[in-house]
mmCIF file of C-alpha atoms and ligand atoms in Angstrom:
data_model
loop_
_atom_site.group_PDB
_atom_site.id
_atom_site.type_symbol
_atom_site.label_atom_id
_atom_site.label_comp_id
_atom_site.label_asym_id
_atom_site.label_seq_id
_atom_site.Cartn_x
_atom_site.Cartn_y
_atom_site.Cartn_z
ATOM 1 C CA MET Z 1 27.432 -11.503 -28.529
ATOM 2 C CA ARG Z 2 31.047 -10.507 -29.238
ATOM 3 C CA HIS Z 3 31.150 -7.297 -27.195
ATOM 4 C CA PHE Z 4 29.298 -5.991 -24.124
ATOM 5 C CA LEU Z 5 28.872 -2.314 -24.941
ATOM 6 C CA ASP Z 6 25.377 -1.039 -24.265
ATOM 7 C CA ILE Z 7 22.081 -2.136 -22.704
ATOM 8 C CA SER Z 8 20.439 -1.517 -26.114
ATOM 9 C CA GLN Z 9 22.095 -4.678 -27.461
ATOM 10 C CA LEU Z 10 20.285 -6.829 -24.858
ATOM 11 C CA SER Z 11 16.785 -8.300 -24.821
ATOM 12 C CA GLU Z 12 14.702 -8.778 -21.657
ATOM 13 C CA ASP Z 13 15.661 -12.456 -21.829
ATOM 14 C CA ASP Z 14 19.375 -11.548 -22.016
ATOM 15 C CA VAL Z 15 19.013 -9.394 -18.884
ATOM 16 C CA LEU Z 16 17.230 -12.174 -16.983
ATOM 17 C CA LYS Z 17 19.799 -14.771 -18.094
ATOM 18 C CA LEU Z 18 22.739 -12.586 -17.043
ATOM 19 C CA ILE Z 19 21.119 -11.983 -13.646
ATOM 20 C CA ALA Z 20 20.380 -15.706 -13.241
ATOM 21 C CA ARG Z 21 24.000 -16.563 -14.095
ATOM 22 C CA ALA Z 22 25.315 -13.914 -11.689
ATOM 23 C CA ASN Z 23 23.080 -15.418 -8.983
ATOM 24 C CA ASP Z 24 24.440 -18.900 -9.815
ATOM 25 C CA PHE Z 25 27.932 -17.598 -9.165
ATOM 26 C CA LYS Z 26 26.799 -15.782 -6.024
ATOM 27 C CA GLN Z 27 25.039 -18.821 -4.583
ATOM 28 C CA GLN Z 28 27.873 -21.096 -5.717
ATOM 29 C CA SER Z 29 25.420 -23.303 -7.577
ATOM 30 C CA THR Z 30 27.896 -23.543 -10.462
ATOM 31 C CA SER Z 31 31.122 -25.483 -9.988
ATOM 32 C CA LEU Z 32 33.839 -22.873 -10.409
ATOM 33 C CA SER Z 33 36.531 -25.482 -10.999
ATOM 34 C CA SER Z 34 34.847 -26.650 -14.220
ATOM 35 C CA VAL Z 35 34.393 -23.032 -15.399
ATOM 36 C CA MET Z 36 38.025 -22.244 -14.553
ATOM 37 C CA ALA Z 37 39.199 -25.233 -16.556
ATOM 38 C CA MET Z 38 37.381 -23.830 -19.618
ATOM 39 C CA TYR Z 39 38.680 -20.292 -19.287
ATOM 40 C CA ASN Z 40 42.230 -20.516 -17.934
ATOM 41 C CA ASP Z 41 43.860 -19.881 -21.319
ATOM 42 C CA TYR Z 42 42.207 -16.477 -21.676
ATOM 43 C CA THR Z 43 43.659 -13.109 -20.703
ATOM 44 C CA VAL Z 44 41.747 -9.966 -19.855
ATOM 45 C CA ALA Z 45 43.244 -6.474 -19.838
ATOM 46 C CA ASN Z 46 41.703 -3.755 -17.654
ATOM 47 C CA LEU Z 47 42.282 -0.351 -19.274
ATOM 48 C CA PHE Z 48 40.976 2.530 -17.183
ATOM 49 C CA TYR Z 49 41.558 5.954 -18.728
ATOM 50 C CA GLU Z 50 39.405 7.360 -15.887
ATOM 51 C CA ASN Z 51 39.723 6.499 -12.195
ATOM 52 C CA SER Z 52 37.733 3.689 -10.656
ATOM 53 C CA THR Z 53 37.598 1.614 -7.494
ATOM 54 C CA ARG Z 54 34.514 -0.620 -7.759
ATOM 55 C CA THR Z 55 34.414 -1.338 -11.482
ATOM 56 C CA ARG Z 56 38.120 -1.975 -12.012
ATOM 57 C CA ILE Z 57 38.601 -4.151 -8.940
ATOM 58 C CA SER Z 58 35.398 -6.129 -9.421
ATOM 59 C CA PHE Z 59 36.272 -6.900 -13.050
ATOM 60 C CA GLU Z 60 39.707 -8.026 -11.843
ATOM 61 C CA LEU Z 61 38.215 -10.208 -9.093
ATOM 62 C CA ALA Z 62 35.613 -11.602 -11.501
ATOM 63 C CA ALA Z 63 38.341 -12.531 -14.006
ATOM 64 C CA LYS Z 64 40.444 -14.234 -11.348
ATOM 65 C CA LYS Z 65 37.490 -16.168 -9.917
ATOM 66 C CA LEU Z 66 36.829 -17.549 -13.417
ATOM 67 C CA GLY Z 67 40.461 -18.570 -13.889
ATOM 68 C CA LEU Z 68 41.323 -15.837 -16.406
ATOM 69 C CA SER Z 69 44.676 -14.091 -16.301
ATOM 70 C CA CYS Z 70 44.184 -10.379 -15.641
ATOM 71 C CA ILE Z 71 46.451 -7.470 -16.527
ATOM 72 C CA ASN Z 72 45.804 -4.046 -15.030
ATOM 73 C CA PHE Z 73 47.077 -1.566 -17.595
ATOM 74 C CA ASP Z 74 49.011 1.171 -15.764
ATOM 75 C CA LEU Z 75 48.060 4.281 -17.706
ATOM 76 C CA GLU Z 76 50.553 6.560 -15.930
ATOM 77 C CA ARG Z 77 53.551 4.317 -16.723
ATOM 78 C CA SER Z 78 52.357 3.270 -20.173
ATOM 79 C CA SER Z 79 53.450 4.551 -23.570
ATOM 80 C CA VAL Z 80 50.240 6.597 -23.776
ATOM 81 C CA SER Z 81 52.375 9.358 -22.197
ATOM 82 C CA LYS Z 82 54.711 9.102 -25.225
ATOM 83 C CA GLY Z 83 51.873 9.753 -27.650
ATOM 84 C CA GLU Z 84 50.650 6.229 -28.418
ATOM 85 C CA THR Z 85 47.062 6.228 -29.686
ATOM 86 C CA ILE Z 86 44.450 4.035 -28.038
ATOM 87 C CA GLU Z 87 44.145 2.071 -31.284
ATOM 88 C CA ASP Z 88 47.876 1.301 -31.197
ATOM 89 C CA THR Z 89 47.682 0.358 -27.519
ATOM 90 C CA PHE Z 90 44.907 -2.098 -28.375
ATOM 91 C CA ARG Z 91 46.786 -3.496 -31.412
ATOM 92 C CA THR Z 92 49.879 -3.951 -29.213
ATOM 93 C CA LEU Z 93 47.990 -5.826 -26.483
ATOM 94 C CA MET Z 94 46.134 -7.929 -29.070
ATOM 95 C CA ALA Z 95 49.475 -8.918 -30.608
ATOM 96 C CA MET Z 96 50.553 -10.120 -27.164
ATOM 97 C CA GLY Z 97 47.467 -12.335 -26.948
ATOM 98 C CA VAL Z 98 44.962 -10.389 -24.829
ATOM 99 C CA ASP Z 99 41.487 -11.843 -25.473
ATOM 100 C CA LEU Z 100 39.184 -9.464 -23.570
ATOM 101 C CA PHE Z 101 39.445 -5.716 -23.010
ATOM 102 C CA VAL Z 102 37.631 -3.969 -20.161
ATOM 103 C CA LEU Z 103 37.744 -0.273 -21.004
ATOM 104 C CA ARG Z 104 36.688 2.888 -19.205
ATOM 105 C CA HIS Z 105 37.148 6.077 -21.205
ATOM 106 C CA GLN Z 106 35.916 9.654 -21.080
ATOM 107 C CA GLU Z 107 35.052 9.814 -24.806
ATOM 108 C CA ASN Z 108 31.491 9.075 -25.949
ATOM 109 C CA GLY Z 109 31.766 6.872 -29.021
ATOM 110 C CA ILE Z 110 35.161 5.356 -28.144
ATOM 111 C CA PHE Z 111 33.766 1.824 -28.499
ATOM 112 C CA ASN Z 112 32.483 2.540 -32.025
ATOM 113 C CA ARG Z 113 36.002 3.675 -32.909
ATOM 114 C CA LEU Z 114 37.639 0.586 -31.445
ATOM 115 C CA SER Z 115 35.193 -2.116 -32.463
ATOM 116 C CA SER Z 116 36.413 -2.051 -36.082
ATOM 117 C CA ILE Z 117 39.879 -3.200 -34.973
ATOM 118 C CA CYS Z 118 38.590 -5.593 -32.299
ATOM 119 C CA ASP Z 119 36.755 -8.245 -34.305
ATOM 120 C CA SER Z 120 38.830 -11.116 -32.915
ATOM 121 C CA VAL Z 121 38.652 -10.036 -29.243
ATOM 122 C CA HIS Z 122 35.930 -9.002 -26.787
ATOM 123 C CA LEU Z 123 35.324 -5.423 -25.681
ATOM 124 C CA ILE Z 124 33.532 -4.629 -22.428
ATOM 125 C CA ASN Z 125 32.253 -1.138 -21.648
ATOM 126 C CA ALA Z 126 33.259 -0.218 -18.069
ATOM 127 C CA GLY Z 127 32.092 3.400 -18.392
ATOM 128 C CA GLU Z 128 31.936 5.602 -21.504
ATOM 129 C CA GLY Z 129 31.803 9.387 -21.121
ATOM 130 C CA ASN Z 130 28.340 10.412 -19.948
ATOM 131 C CA LYS Z 131 26.786 7.879 -22.311
ATOM 132 C CA ALA Z 132 26.858 4.397 -20.858
ATOM 133 C CA HIS Z 133 27.790 2.220 -17.896
ATOM 134 C CA PRO Z 134 25.962 -0.988 -18.822
ATOM 135 C CA SER Z 135 27.521 -3.363 -16.283
ATOM 136 C CA GLN Z 136 26.484 -0.963 -13.483
ATOM 137 C CA ALA Z 137 22.901 -0.967 -14.809
ATOM 138 C CA MET Z 138 22.921 -4.773 -14.775
ATOM 139 C CA ILE Z 139 24.197 -4.796 -11.173
ATOM 140 C CA ASP Z 140 21.520 -2.312 -10.149
ATOM 141 C CA MET Z 141 18.744 -4.372 -11.749
ATOM 142 C CA MET Z 142 20.114 -7.559 -10.130
ATOM 143 C CA THR Z 143 20.103 -5.815 -6.739
ATOM 144 C CA ILE Z 144 16.568 -4.432 -7.136
ATOM 145 C CA LEU Z 145 15.284 -7.907 -8.026
ATOM 146 C CA GLU Z 146 16.782 -9.311 -4.818
ATOM 147 C CA TYR Z 147 14.474 -7.052 -2.798
ATOM 148 C CA LYS Z 148 11.506 -6.312 -5.065
ATOM 149 C CA LYS Z 149 9.893 -8.946 -7.258
ATOM 150 C CA GLU Z 150 7.231 -7.120 -9.283
ATOM 151 C CA LEU Z 151 9.060 -4.589 -11.424
ATOM 152 C CA SER Z 152 5.829 -3.466 -13.085
ATOM 153 C CA GLN Z 153 4.492 -2.373 -9.661
ATOM 154 C CA LEU Z 154 7.549 -0.371 -8.638
ATOM 155 C CA LYS Z 155 8.181 3.325 -8.396
ATOM 156 C CA ILE Z 156 11.902 3.947 -8.761
ATOM 157 C CA VAL Z 157 13.367 7.394 -8.183
ATOM 158 C CA VAL Z 158 16.859 8.488 -9.240
ATOM 159 C CA ILE Z 159 18.069 11.679 -7.529
ATOM 160 C CA GLY Z 160 21.102 13.740 -8.460
ATOM 161 C CA ASP Z 161 23.181 14.896 -11.374
ATOM 162 C CA VAL Z 162 21.191 13.020 -14.016
ATOM 163 C CA LYS Z 163 22.439 15.089 -16.952
ATOM 164 C CA HIS Z 164 26.098 14.092 -16.631
ATOM 165 C CA SER Z 165 25.543 10.555 -15.376
ATOM 166 C CA ARG Z 166 26.295 7.547 -17.578
ATOM 167 C CA VAL Z 167 24.773 5.400 -14.814
ATOM 168 C CA ALA Z 168 21.420 7.191 -15.207
ATOM 169 C CA HIS Z 169 21.463 6.705 -18.974
ATOM 170 C CA SER Z 170 22.105 2.952 -18.854
ATOM 171 C CA PHE Z 171 19.753 2.532 -15.899
ATOM 172 C CA GLN Z 172 16.800 4.052 -17.761
ATOM 173 C CA GLN Z 173 17.515 1.666 -20.652
ATOM 174 C CA VAL Z 174 17.396 -1.389 -18.411
ATOM 175 C CA CYS Z 175 14.278 -0.102 -16.614
ATOM 176 C CA ALA Z 176 12.542 0.361 -19.988
ATOM 177 C CA LEU Z 177 13.566 -3.115 -21.129
ATOM 178 C CA MET Z 178 12.273 -4.671 -17.902
ATOM 179 C CA SER Z 179 9.000 -2.653 -17.941
ATOM 180 C CA VAL Z 180 9.483 -0.926 -14.588
ATOM 181 C CA GLY Z 181 6.166 0.619 -13.488
ATOM 182 C CA GLU Z 182 7.348 4.170 -12.844
ATOM 183 C CA LEU Z 183 10.781 5.729 -13.173
ATOM 184 C CA VAL Z 184 11.309 9.309 -11.996
ATOM 185 C CA PHE Z 185 14.476 11.391 -12.292
ATOM 186 C CA VAL Z 186 14.891 14.220 -9.791
ATOM 187 C CA ALA Z 187 17.451 17.012 -10.218
ATOM 188 C CA PRO Z 188 17.787 20.761 -10.182
ATOM 189 C CA PRO Z 189 16.703 22.073 -13.618
ATOM 190 C CA LYS Z 190 20.297 22.570 -14.810
ATOM 191 C CA TRP Z 191 21.118 18.905 -14.089
ATOM 192 C CA LEU Z 192 18.187 17.446 -15.951
ATOM 193 C CA PRO Z 193 18.855 16.342 -19.533
ATOM 194 C CA LYS Z 194 16.675 17.693 -22.373
ATOM 195 C CA GLU Z 195 15.001 14.308 -22.657
ATOM 196 C CA MET Z 196 15.021 10.756 -21.414
ATOM 197 C CA SER Z 197 13.604 7.976 -23.542
ATOM 198 C CA PHE Z 198 11.956 6.330 -20.505
ATOM 199 C CA GLY Z 199 10.718 7.779 -17.242
ATOM 200 C CA ARG Z 200 9.757 11.307 -16.310
ATOM 201 C CA MET Z 201 11.767 14.196 -14.885
ATOM 202 C CA THR Z 202 10.986 16.588 -12.065
ATOM 203 C CA SER Z 203 12.838 19.121 -9.958
ATOM 204 C CA SER Z 204 10.657 18.379 -6.936
ATOM 205 C CA LEU Z 205 12.256 15.964 -4.468
ATOM 206 C CA GLN Z 206 8.880 15.502 -2.777
ATOM 207 C CA ASP Z 207 7.218 14.522 -6.060
ATOM 208 C CA GLY Z 208 9.993 12.055 -6.874
ATOM 209 C CA LEU Z 209 10.347 10.467 -3.453
ATOM 210 C CA SER Z 210 6.652 10.240 -2.648
ATOM 211 C CA ASN Z 211 5.785 6.518 -2.205
ATOM 212 C CA ALA Z 212 8.946 5.377 -3.999
ATOM 213 C CA ASP Z 213 9.952 1.719 -3.592
ATOM 214 C CA VAL Z 214 13.536 2.200 -4.734
ATOM 215 C CA VAL Z 215 15.582 5.358 -4.138
ATOM 216 C CA MET Z 216 18.835 5.749 -6.026
ATOM 217 C CA CYS Z 217 21.180 8.661 -5.389
ATOM 218 C CA LEU Z 218 23.812 9.846 -7.852
ATOM 219 C CA ARG Z 219 26.921 11.810 -7.060
ATOM 220 C CA ILE Z 220 27.661 15.143 -8.707
ATOM 221 C CA GLN Z 221 29.854 14.395 -11.733
ATOM 222 C CA HIS Z 222 32.275 17.288 -11.139
ATOM 223 C CA GLU Z 223 34.636 16.008 -13.840
ATOM 224 C CA ARG Z 224 31.924 16.349 -16.493
ATOM 225 C CA LEU Z 225 30.335 19.684 -15.522
ATOM 226 C CA ASP Z 226 30.477 22.308 -18.270
ATOM 227 C CA THR Z 227 30.736 26.032 -17.580
ATOM 228 C CA GLY Z 228 27.367 27.139 -16.249
ATOM 229 C CA ASP Z 229 26.532 23.670 -14.904
ATOM 230 C CA GLU Z 230 28.085 24.326 -11.498
ATOM 231 C CA LEU Z 231 25.771 24.566 -8.501
ATOM 232 C CA ASP Z 232 26.545 25.586 -4.959
ATOM 233 C CA LEU Z 233 26.793 22.385 -2.902
ATOM 234 C CA ASP Z 234 24.941 23.841 0.090
ATOM 235 C CA THR Z 235 22.078 24.892 -2.182
ATOM 236 C CA TYR Z 236 21.983 21.424 -3.702
ATOM 237 C CA ARG Z 237 22.134 19.750 -0.328
ATOM 238 C CA ARG Z 238 19.298 21.804 1.122
ATOM 239 C CA SER Z 239 16.901 20.834 -1.669
ATOM 240 C CA TYR Z 240 18.012 17.375 -2.783
ATOM 241 C CA ALA Z 241 20.006 15.490 -0.117
ATOM 242 C CA LEU Z 242 18.674 12.133 0.951
ATOM 243 C CA ASN Z 243 18.534 12.089 4.739
ATOM 244 C CA ALA Z 244 16.373 10.423 7.372
ATOM 245 C CA ALA Z 245 13.693 13.115 7.013
ATOM 246 C CA THR Z 246 13.440 13.083 3.212
ATOM 247 C CA LEU Z 247 13.601 9.275 3.053
ATOM 248 C CA LYS Z 248 10.361 9.214 5.099
ATOM 249 C CA LEU Z 249 8.547 10.424 1.955
ATOM 250 C CA ALA Z 250 9.268 7.063 0.315
ATOM 251 C CA GLN Z 251 7.636 3.738 1.173
ATOM 252 C CA LYS Z 252 8.592 2.380 4.606
ATOM 253 C CA ASN Z 253 10.291 -0.616 2.989
ATOM 254 C CA ALA Z 254 12.012 1.385 0.245
ATOM 255 C CA ILE Z 255 15.565 0.375 -0.541
ATOM 256 C CA VAL Z 256 18.338 2.945 -0.892
ATOM 257 C CA MET Z 257 20.904 2.541 -3.630
ATOM 258 C CA HIS Z 258 23.917 4.422 -4.932
ATOM 259 C CA PRO Z 259 26.312 3.253 -7.661
ATOM 260 C CA GLY Z 260 29.196 4.917 -5.797
ATOM 261 C CA PRO Z 261 31.474 6.566 -5.096
ATOM 262 C CA ILE Z 262 29.293 8.307 -2.513
ATOM 263 C CA ASN Z 263 29.879 11.845 -1.319
ATOM 264 C CA ARG Z 264 28.681 11.725 2.266
ATOM 265 C CA GLY Z 265 26.988 14.881 3.419
ATOM 266 C CA VAL Z 266 26.312 16.024 -0.134
ATOM 267 C CA GLU Z 267 23.815 13.799 -1.996
ATOM 268 C CA ILE Z 268 23.336 11.361 0.894
ATOM 269 C CA ASP Z 269 23.755 11.534 4.669
ATOM 270 C CA ASN Z 270 25.558 8.946 6.789
ATOM 271 C CA GLU Z 271 22.380 7.878 8.586
ATOM 272 C CA VAL Z 272 20.867 6.802 5.265
ATOM 273 C CA ALA Z 273 24.009 5.537 3.511
ATOM 274 C CA ASP Z 274 24.736 3.284 6.497
ATOM 275 C CA GLY Z 275 21.117 2.709 7.509
ATOM 276 C CA LEU Z 276 18.993 -0.426 7.490
ATOM 277 C CA GLN Z 277 17.431 0.415 4.118
ATOM 278 C CA SER Z 278 20.776 0.863 2.382
ATOM 279 C CA CYS Z 279 21.727 -1.706 -0.280
ATOM 280 C CA ILE Z 280 24.844 0.164 -1.377
ATOM 281 C CA LEU Z 281 27.318 -2.515 -0.329
ATOM 282 C CA GLN Z 282 25.026 -5.189 -1.751
ATOM 283 C CA GLN Z 283 25.379 -3.433 -5.119
ATOM 284 C CA VAL Z 284 29.165 -3.539 -4.722
ATOM 285 C CA LYS Z 285 29.065 -7.234 -3.800
ATOM 286 C CA ASN Z 286 26.804 -8.067 -6.742
ATOM 287 C CA GLY Z 287 29.276 -6.272 -9.010
ATOM 288 C CA VAL Z 288 31.748 -9.138 -8.818
ATOM 289 C CA PHE Z 289 29.123 -11.773 -9.699
ATOM 290 C CA MET Z 290 27.525 -9.763 -12.506
ATOM 291 C CA ARG Z 291 30.942 -9.174 -14.058
ATOM 292 C CA MET Z 292 31.662 -12.900 -13.814
ATOM 293 C CA ALA Z 293 28.390 -13.477 -15.691
ATOM 294 C CA ILE Z 294 29.409 -10.975 -18.384
ATOM 295 C CA PHE Z 295 32.803 -12.633 -18.956
ATOM 296 C CA ASP Z 296 31.127 -16.044 -18.948
ATOM 297 C CA ARG Z 297 28.506 -14.921 -21.475
ATOM 298 C CA LEU Z 298 31.104 -13.547 -23.901
ATOM 299 C CA LEU Z 299 33.415 -16.545 -23.623
ATOM 300 C CA SER Z 300 30.716 -19.206 -23.703
ATOM 301 C CA LEU Z 301 29.315 -17.772 -26.961
ATOM 302 C CA ARG Z 302 32.776 -17.529 -28.538
ATOM 303 C CA SER Z 303 32.746 -18.893 -32.087
HETATM 304 N N1 LIG E 1 30.075 2.808 -9.844
HETATM 305 C C1 LIG E 1 31.303 3.015 -10.347
HETATM 306 O O1 LIG E 1 31.503 3.034 -11.575
HETATM 307 O O2 LIG E 1 32.274 3.162 -9.405
HETATM 308 P P1 LIG E 1 33.821 3.346 -9.721
HETATM 309 O O3 LIG E 1 34.005 4.664 -10.412
HETATM 310 O O4 LIG E 1 34.522 3.268 -8.395
HETATM 311 O O5 LIG E 1 34.220 2.200 -10.640
#
């Protein structure tokens, strides 16, 4: 595997191996000093054309824990403001010896454009338009498997702005690959996509939440709403917010997830976000280890 771009490039075995490797790093069952000795000549560049806290910092921490040098590309102070194309930015950094590129970009298809000039380096998708966020999907699957063992027996519900969410898209791919029992997307009609290749869609929160084992909330993707997609936040909140009362519809031992950033008081209330069933910070923690596993996978298969 040269690049890590989409869940569709992975098999079920790949997913399980990445999760096992991430757990090795998490449980410190792999000697980091030997891994660092293998990887300390490599340099990773983090290029975020959209804002990020979790993804950017966890890729940086993951790189540093593996002994890689890490450059955080400063978009505001870069020559992008002078008209440099992304292709030329990549060519420039490749000429300087960057080996791995972690890229977040608003354009669907940006990785197809770049992969033709990146055959000697590794590209990692850290968020692509509304299309894909594959490392987040891997983190979410890793987290679910920490709490729930039988994926085929699970009901997972994803509530929120499904239509504009790259997290939802990659998550349904990984759920399909791992044969999750039931996947339900809940959103107001205008925030449901025309189709999903796996799982069913409903606008009824009660239908979605009823007996769910895993409840994932999504934030409203304000930056990707088209004209006509806007919805009054109070209206949304009244019908779709996850709070102590609505969470009671799910199984008693349901876990609550959110890829972040969370908008407290909109899609999720404090009592649930900070409650005993919340795994939100566990997802964040797992992000570092899963991203270590992704770097390790790309570098260990390097030909
Ligand atoms: N989940 C996620 O992508 O968060 P950030 O935007 O903070 O990276």
